[in-house]
Short mmCIF file of C-alpha atoms and ligand atoms in Angstrom, two decimals:
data_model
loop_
_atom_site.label_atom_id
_atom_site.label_comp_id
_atom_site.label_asym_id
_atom_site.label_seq_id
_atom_site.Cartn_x
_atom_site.Cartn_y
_atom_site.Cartn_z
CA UNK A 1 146.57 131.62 171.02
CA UNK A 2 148.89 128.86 172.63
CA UNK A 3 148.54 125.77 170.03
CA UNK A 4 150.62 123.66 172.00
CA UNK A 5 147.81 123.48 174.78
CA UNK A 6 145.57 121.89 171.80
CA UNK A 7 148.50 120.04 170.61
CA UNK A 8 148.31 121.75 167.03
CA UNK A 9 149.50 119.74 164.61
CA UNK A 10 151.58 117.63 166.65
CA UNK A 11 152.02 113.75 165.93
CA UNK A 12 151.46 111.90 169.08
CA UNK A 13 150.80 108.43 166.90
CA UNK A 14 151.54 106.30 164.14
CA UNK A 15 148.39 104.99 163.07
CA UNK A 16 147.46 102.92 160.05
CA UNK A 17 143.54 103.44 160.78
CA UNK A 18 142.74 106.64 158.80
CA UNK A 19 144.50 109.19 157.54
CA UNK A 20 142.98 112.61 157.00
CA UNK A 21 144.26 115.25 154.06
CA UNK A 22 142.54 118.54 155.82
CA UNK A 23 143.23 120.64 152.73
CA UNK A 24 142.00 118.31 150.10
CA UNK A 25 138.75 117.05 152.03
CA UNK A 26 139.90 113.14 152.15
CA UNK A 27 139.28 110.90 154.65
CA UNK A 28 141.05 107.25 154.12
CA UNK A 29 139.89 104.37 156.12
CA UNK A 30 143.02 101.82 156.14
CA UNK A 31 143.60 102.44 152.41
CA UNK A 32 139.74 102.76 151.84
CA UNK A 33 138.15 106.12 150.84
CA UNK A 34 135.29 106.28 153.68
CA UNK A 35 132.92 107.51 151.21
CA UNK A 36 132.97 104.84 149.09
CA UNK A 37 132.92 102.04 152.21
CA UNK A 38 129.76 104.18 153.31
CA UNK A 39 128.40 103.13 150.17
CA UNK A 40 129.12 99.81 149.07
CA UNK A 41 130.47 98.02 153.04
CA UNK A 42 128.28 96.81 155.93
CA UNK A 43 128.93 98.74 159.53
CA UNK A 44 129.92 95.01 160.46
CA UNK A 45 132.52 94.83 157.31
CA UNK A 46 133.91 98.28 158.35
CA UNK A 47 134.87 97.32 161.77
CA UNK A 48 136.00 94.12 161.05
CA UNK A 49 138.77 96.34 158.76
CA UNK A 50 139.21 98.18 161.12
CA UNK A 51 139.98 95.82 163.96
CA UNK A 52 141.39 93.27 161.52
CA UNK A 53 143.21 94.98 158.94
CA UNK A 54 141.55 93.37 156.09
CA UNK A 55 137.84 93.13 154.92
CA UNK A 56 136.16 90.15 155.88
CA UNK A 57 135.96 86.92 153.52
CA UNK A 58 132.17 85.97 153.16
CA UNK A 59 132.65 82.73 156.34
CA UNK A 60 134.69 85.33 158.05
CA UNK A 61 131.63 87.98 157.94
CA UNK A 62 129.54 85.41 158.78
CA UNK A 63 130.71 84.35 161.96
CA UNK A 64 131.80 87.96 163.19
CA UNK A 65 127.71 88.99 162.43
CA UNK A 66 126.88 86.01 164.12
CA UNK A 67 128.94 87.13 167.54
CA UNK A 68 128.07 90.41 167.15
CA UNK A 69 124.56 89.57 167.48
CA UNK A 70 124.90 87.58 170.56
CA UNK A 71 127.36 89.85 172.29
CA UNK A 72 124.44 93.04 172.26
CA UNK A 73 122.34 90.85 174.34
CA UNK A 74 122.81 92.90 178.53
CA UNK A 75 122.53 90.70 181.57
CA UNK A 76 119.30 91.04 183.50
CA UNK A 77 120.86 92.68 186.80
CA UNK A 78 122.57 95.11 184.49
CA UNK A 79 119.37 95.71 182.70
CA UNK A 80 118.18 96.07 186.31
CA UNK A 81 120.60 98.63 186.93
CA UNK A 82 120.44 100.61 183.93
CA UNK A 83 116.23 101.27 185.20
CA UNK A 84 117.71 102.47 188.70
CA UNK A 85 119.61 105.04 187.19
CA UNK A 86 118.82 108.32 188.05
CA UNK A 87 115.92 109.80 185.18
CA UNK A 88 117.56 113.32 185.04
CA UNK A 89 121.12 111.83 183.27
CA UNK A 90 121.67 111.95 179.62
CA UNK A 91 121.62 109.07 177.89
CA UNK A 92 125.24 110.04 176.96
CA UNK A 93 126.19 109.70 180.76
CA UNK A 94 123.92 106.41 181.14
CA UNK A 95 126.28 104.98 178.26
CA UNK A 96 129.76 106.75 179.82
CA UNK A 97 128.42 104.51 183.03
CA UNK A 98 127.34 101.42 181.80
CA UNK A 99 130.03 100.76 179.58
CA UNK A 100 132.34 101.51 182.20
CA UNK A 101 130.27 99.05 184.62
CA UNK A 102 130.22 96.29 182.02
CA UNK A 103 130.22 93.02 183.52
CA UNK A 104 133.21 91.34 184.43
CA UNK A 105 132.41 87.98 183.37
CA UNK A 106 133.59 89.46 179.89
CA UNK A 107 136.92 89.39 181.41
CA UNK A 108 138.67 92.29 179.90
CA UNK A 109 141.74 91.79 180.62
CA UNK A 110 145.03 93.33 179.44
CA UNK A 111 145.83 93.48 176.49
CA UNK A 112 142.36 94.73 174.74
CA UNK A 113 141.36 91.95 171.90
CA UNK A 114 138.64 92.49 169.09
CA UNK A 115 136.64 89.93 170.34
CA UNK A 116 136.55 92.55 174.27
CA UNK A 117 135.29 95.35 171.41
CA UNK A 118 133.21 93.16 169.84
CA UNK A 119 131.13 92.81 173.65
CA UNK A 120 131.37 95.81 174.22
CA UNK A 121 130.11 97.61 170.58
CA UNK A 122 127.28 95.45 169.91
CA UNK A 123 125.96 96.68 173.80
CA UNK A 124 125.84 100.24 172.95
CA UNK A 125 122.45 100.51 171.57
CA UNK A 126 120.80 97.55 173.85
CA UNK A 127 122.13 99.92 177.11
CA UNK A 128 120.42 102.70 175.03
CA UNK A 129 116.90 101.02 174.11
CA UNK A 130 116.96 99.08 178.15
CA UNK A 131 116.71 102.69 179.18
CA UNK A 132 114.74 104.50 176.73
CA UNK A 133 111.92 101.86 177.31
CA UNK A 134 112.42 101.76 181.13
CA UNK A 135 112.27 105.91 181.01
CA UNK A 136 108.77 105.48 179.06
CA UNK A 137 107.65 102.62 181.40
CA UNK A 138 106.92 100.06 178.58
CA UNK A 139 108.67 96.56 178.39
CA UNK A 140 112.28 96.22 176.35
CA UNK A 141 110.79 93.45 173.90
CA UNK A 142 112.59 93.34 170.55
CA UNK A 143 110.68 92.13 167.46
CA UNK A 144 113.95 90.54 165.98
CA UNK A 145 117.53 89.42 167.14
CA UNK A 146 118.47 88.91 163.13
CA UNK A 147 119.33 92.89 162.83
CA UNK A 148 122.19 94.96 162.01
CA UNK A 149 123.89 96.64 164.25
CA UNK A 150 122.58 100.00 162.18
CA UNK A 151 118.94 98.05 162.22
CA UNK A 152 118.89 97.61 166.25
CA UNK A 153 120.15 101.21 166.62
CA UNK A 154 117.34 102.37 164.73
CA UNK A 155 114.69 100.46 167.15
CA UNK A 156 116.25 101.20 170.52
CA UNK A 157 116.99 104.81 169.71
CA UNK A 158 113.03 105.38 167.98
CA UNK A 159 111.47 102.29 169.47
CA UNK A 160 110.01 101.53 166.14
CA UNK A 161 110.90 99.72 162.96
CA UNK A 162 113.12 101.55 160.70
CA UNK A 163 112.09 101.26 156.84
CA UNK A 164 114.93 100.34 154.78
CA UNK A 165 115.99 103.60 153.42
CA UNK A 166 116.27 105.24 156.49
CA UNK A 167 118.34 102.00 157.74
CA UNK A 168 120.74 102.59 154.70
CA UNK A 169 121.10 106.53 155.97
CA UNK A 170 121.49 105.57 159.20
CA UNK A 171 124.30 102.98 158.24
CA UNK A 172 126.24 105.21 156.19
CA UNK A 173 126.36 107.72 158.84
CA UNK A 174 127.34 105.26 161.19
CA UNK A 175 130.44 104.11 158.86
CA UNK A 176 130.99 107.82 158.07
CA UNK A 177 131.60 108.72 161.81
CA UNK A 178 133.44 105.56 162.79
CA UNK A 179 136.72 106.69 162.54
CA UNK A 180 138.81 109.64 162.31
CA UNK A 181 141.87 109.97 163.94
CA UNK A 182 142.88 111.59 166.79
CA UNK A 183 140.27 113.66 167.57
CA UNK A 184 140.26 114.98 171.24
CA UNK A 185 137.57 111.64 172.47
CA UNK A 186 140.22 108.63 170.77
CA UNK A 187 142.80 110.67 171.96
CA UNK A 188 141.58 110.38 175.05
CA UNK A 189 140.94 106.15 174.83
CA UNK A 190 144.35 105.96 173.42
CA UNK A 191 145.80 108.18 176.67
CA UNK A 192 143.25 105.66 179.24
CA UNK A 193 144.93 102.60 176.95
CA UNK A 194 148.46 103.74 177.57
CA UNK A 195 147.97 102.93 181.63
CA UNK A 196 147.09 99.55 180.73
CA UNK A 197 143.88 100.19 182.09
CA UNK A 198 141.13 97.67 180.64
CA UNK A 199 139.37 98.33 177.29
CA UNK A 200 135.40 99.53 179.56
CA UNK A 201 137.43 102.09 181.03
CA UNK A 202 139.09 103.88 177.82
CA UNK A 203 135.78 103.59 176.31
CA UNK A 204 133.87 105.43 178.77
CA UNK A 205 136.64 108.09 179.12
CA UNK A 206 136.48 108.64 175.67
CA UNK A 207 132.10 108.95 175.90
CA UNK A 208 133.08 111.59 178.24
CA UNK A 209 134.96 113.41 175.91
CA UNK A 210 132.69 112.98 173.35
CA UNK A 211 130.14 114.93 174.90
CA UNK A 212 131.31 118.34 174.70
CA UNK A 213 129.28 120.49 172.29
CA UNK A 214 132.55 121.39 170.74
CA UNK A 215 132.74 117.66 169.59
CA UNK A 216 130.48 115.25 169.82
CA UNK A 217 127.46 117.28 171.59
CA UNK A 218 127.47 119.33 168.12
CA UNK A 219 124.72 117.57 165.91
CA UNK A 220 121.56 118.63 168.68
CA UNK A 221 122.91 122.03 168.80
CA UNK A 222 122.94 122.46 164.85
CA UNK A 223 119.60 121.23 165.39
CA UNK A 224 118.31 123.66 168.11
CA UNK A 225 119.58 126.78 165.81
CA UNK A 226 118.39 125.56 163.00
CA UNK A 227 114.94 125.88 165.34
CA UNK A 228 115.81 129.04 166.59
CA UNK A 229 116.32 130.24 162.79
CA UNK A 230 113.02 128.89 161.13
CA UNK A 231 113.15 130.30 157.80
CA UNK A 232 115.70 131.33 155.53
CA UNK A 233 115.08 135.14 155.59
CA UNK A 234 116.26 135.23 159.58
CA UNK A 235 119.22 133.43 158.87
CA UNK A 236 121.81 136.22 158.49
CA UNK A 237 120.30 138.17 161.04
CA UNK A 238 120.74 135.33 163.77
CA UNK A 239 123.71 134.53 162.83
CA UNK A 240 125.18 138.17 162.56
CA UNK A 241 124.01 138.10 166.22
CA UNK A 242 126.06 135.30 167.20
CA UNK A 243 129.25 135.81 165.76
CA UNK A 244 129.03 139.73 166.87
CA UNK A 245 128.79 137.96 170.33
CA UNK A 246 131.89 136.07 169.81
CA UNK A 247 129.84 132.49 169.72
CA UNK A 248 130.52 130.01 167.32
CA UNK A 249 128.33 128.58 164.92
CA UNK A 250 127.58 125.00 165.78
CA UNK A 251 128.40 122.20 163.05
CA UNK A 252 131.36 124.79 161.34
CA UNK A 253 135.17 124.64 161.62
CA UNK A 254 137.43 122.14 162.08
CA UNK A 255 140.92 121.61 163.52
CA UNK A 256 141.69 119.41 160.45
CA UNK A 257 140.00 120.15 157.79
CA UNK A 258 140.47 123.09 156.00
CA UNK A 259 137.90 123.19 153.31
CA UNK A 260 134.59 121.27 153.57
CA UNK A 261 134.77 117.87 155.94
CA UNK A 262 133.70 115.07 152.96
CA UNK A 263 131.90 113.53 155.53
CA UNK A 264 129.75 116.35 155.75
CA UNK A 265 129.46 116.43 151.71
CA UNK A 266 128.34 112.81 151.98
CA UNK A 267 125.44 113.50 154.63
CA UNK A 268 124.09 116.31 152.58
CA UNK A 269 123.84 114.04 149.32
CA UNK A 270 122.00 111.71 152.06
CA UNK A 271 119.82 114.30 153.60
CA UNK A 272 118.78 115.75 149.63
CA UNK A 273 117.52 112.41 149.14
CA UNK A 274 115.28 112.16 152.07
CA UNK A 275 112.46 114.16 150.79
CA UNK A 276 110.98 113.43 154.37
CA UNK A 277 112.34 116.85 155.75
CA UNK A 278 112.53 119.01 152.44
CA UNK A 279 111.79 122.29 153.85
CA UNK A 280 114.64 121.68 156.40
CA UNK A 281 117.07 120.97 154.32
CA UNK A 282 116.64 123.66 151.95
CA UNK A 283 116.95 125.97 155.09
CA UNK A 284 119.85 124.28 156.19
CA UNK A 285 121.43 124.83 152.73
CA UNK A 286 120.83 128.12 153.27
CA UNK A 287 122.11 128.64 156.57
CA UNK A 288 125.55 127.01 155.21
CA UNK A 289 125.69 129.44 152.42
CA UNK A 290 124.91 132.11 154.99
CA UNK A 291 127.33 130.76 157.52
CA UNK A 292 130.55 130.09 155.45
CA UNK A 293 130.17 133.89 154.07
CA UNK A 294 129.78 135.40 157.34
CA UNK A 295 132.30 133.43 158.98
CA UNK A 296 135.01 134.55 156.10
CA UNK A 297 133.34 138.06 157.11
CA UNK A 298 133.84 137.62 160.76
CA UNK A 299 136.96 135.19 160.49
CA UNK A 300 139.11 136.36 157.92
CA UNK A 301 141.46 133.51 156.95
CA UNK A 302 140.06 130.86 159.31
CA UNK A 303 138.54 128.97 156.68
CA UNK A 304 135.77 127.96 158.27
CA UNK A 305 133.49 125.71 156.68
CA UNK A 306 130.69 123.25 157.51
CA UNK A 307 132.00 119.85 158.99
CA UNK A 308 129.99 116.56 159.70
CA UNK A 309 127.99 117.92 162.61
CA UNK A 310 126.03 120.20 160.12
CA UNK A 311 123.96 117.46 157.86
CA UNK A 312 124.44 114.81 160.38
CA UNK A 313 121.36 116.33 162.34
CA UNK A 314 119.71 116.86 158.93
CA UNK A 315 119.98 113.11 158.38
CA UNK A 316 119.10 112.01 161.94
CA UNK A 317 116.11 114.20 161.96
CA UNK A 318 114.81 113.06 158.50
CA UNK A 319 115.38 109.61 159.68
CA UNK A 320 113.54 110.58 163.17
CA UNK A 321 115.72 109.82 165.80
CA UNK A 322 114.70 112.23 168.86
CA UNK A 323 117.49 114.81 169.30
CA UNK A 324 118.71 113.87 172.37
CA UNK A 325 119.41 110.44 170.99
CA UNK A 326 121.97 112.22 168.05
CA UNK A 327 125.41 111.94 170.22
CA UNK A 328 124.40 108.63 171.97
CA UNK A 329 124.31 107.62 168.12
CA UNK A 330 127.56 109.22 167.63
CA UNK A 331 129.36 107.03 170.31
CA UNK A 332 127.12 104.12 168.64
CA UNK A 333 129.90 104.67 165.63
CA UNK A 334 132.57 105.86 166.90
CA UNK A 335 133.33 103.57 169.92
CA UNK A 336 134.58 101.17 166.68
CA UNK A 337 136.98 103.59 166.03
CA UNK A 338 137.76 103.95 169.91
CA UNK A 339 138.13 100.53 170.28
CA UNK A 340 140.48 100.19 167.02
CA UNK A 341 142.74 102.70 168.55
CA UNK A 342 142.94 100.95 171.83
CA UNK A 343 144.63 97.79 169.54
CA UNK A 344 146.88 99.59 168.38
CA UNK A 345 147.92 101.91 171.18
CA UNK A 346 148.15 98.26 173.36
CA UNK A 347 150.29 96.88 170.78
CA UNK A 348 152.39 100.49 170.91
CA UNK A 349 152.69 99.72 174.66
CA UNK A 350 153.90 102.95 176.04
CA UNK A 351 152.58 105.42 178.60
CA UNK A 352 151.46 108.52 177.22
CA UNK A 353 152.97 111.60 179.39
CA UNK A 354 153.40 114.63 177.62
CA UNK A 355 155.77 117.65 178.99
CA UNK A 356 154.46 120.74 180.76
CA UNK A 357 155.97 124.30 180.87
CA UNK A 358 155.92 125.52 184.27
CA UNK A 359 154.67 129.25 184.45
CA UNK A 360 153.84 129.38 188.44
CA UNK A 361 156.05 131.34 191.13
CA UNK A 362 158.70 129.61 192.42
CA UNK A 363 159.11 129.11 196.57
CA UNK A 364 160.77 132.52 198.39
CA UNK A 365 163.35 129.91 200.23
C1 LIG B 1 133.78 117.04 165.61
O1 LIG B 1 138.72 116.53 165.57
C2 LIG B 1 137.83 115.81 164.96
O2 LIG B 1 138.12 115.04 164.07
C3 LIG B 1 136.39 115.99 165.45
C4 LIG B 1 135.32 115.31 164.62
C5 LIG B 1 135.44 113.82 164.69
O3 LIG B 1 134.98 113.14 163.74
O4 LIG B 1 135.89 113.33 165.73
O5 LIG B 1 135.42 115.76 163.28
C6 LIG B 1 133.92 115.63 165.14
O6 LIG B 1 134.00 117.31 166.75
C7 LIG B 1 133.42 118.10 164.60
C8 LIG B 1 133.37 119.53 165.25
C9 LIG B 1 132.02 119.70 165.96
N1 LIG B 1 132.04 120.96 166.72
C10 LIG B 1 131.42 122.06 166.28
O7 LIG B 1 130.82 122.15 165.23
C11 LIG B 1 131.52 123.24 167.27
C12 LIG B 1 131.88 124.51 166.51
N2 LIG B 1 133.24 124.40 165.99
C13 LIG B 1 134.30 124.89 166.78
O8 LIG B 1 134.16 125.17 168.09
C14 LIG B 1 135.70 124.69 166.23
O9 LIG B 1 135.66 124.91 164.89
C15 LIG B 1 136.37 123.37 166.54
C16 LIG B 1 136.38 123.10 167.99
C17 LIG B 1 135.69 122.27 165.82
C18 LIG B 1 137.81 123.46 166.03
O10 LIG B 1 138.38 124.50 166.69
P1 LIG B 1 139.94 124.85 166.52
O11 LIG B 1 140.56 124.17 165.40
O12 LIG B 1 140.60 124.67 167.86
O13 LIG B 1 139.87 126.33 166.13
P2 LIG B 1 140.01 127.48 167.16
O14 LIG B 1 139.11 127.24 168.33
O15 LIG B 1 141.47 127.66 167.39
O16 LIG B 1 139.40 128.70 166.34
C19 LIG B 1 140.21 129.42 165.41
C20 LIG B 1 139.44 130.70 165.15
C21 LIG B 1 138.97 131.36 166.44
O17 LIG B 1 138.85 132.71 166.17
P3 LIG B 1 140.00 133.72 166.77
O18 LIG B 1 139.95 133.53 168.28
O19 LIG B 1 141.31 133.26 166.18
O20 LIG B 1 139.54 135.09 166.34
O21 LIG B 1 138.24 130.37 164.40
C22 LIG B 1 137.10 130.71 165.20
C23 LIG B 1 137.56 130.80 166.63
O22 LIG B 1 136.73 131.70 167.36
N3 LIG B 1 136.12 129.63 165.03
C24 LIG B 1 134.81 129.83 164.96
C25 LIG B 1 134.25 128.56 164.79
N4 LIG B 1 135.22 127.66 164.77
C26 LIG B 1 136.38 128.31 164.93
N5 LIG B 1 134.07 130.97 165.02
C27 LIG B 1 132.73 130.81 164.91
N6 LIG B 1 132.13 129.62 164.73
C28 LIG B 1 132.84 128.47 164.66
N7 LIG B 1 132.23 127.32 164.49
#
């Protein structure tokens, strides 16, 4: 296997947004552990550290809730244009277009400020409820513009009200999956950044990289064999079936980590909790158990274990979000992190071109 094609291993950045120990299961969000900011921060509080450097002082938070909350409002011809959309795209490619067809009038120009991420974060799930509604054919009429960010996610992805507890899942999973590095999607923003190409444009890029199921597309497919499994006694003869196929498991392995992604350990304390979807989580506890021994069966060495995707779709289901809505919530996080990376790669101000080695034939003359 070439690892230089998937750049193993190789620093491409100096970042001081996270820093990941793969062999210890850490994950540190600019000197916070993310566990404990999934616990005890607001979304809101997390970006602004993110963006900022520094957790917000109480006016500071204040004011930055305040914009955010007027920045997710869409302008009607864009709302317009969001119901012309074609029905058959995903709602991942309806937000991979709109943000990159973000009005103007923002003015995004060069160099990308927090206040540009700020209009273009709080948008996400307005683009995603404008279409969800105009899909179903009802009006987009919001009971309240006093919500979180993790509040107004919850009614534009279910159209409905989310009780409190499942708000406080949903919010921890959205600061768990904020940021992490340079995974292959702010990788991608950072490389659109480089160009000094406006901040809508690395943001969509990086949606499109997101989608993959080997990324972001992960959580509905943990979901779907989960399904296709049903009770515990199939689960290690479906998944004997897969790996003797050669197919990977969804919601296992990771490039980084190396033992279990703590993300993924802080979702499954979530998902235990929710008592809404018992029976599913005990099967999905069993399917890890299954999956880890099999995979050291199968994979001798890989150390293969499960990573966030796994209980992420155990806490989106309990919580009820409809499965195609689990990676449109994923870039509902993660464009923070996007966006953070896109300061810093600015402020870096350097093209990012990597070398090739050239393995074609070379002209007879
Ligand atoms: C995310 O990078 C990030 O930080 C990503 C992320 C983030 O927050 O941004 O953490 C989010 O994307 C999590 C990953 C979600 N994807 C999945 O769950 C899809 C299943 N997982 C894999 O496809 C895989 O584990 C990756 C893509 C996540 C990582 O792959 P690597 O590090 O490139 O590993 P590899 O492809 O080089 O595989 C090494 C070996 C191979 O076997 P051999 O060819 O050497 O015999 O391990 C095997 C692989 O076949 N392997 C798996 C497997 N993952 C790796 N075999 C079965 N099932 C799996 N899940």
């Amino acid at each position: 296997m070439n690892t230089a094609i998937g750049l193993d291993g190789v620093v491409v950045a100096e970042t001081a947004l996270s820093a990941i120990d793969g062999k210890r299961g850490h994950l540190i969000y600019r000197g916070y552990w993310a566990k404990e900011l999934a616990l005890s921060s607001s979304l809101e509080e997390v970006a602004y550290l993110l963006w900022y450097g520094r957790l917000p002082t109480q006016a500071e938070r204040a004011a930055f809730v305040q914009k955010w909350r007027e920045a997710r409002e869409l302008p009607d011809e864009m709302q317009r244009w969001l119901m012309s959309l074609p029905r058959s795209l995903s709602m991942s490619s309806v937000l991979q277009s709109a943000i990159a067809a973000l009005p103007d009038e923002t003015r995004f120009d060069w160099p990308p400020t927090p206040d540009q991420a700020l209009q273009v974060v709080a948008k996400i799930p307005t683009i995603i409820g404008v279409r969800r509604h105009a899909l179903q054919g009802v009006p987009f009429d919001p009971p309240s513009q006093d919500w979180t960010h993790a509040q107004w996610h919850g009614w534009c992805t279910c159209g409905r009200v989310l009780p409190p507890r499942h708000v406080r899942a949903l919010e921890a999973y959205l600061i768990l999956t904020a940021e992490h590095g340079l995974n292959a999607s702010t990788f991608t923003a950072r490389v659109v950044t480089s160009t000094q190409a406006d901040l809508p444009s690395a943001l969509s890029a990086a949606v499109g990289a997101l989608k993959g199921p080997l990324h972001g597309g992960a959580p509905s497919h943990v979901e779907t064999m989960l399904e296709e499994i049903g009770e515990e006694r199939q689960a290690e003869s479906y998944l004997r079936s897969r790996l003797e196929k050669g197919e990977r498991l969804m919601g296992f392995g990771h490039r980084v980590y190396k033992t279990v992604d703590p993300r993924a350990e802080a979702l499954k304390a979530i998902a235990q909790e929710m008592a809404e979807e018992e029976r599913w989580f005990r099967l999905a506890l069993h399917v890890e158990r299954e999956a880890v021994r099999l995979l050291q069966e199968y994979k001798p060495g890989r150390q293969l274990y499960a990573n966030v995707e796994f209980y992420a779709s155990a806490v989106l289901k309990a919580i009820g979000l409809p499965k195609e809505m689990y990676t449109p919530t994923f870039v509902s996080s993660r464009v923070i992190g996007w966006a953070a990376h896109a300061l810093e790669q600015a402020a870096a101000n350097r093209i990012i071109r990597p070398d090739s080695r050239y393995v074609g034939p070379m002209p007879q003359s």
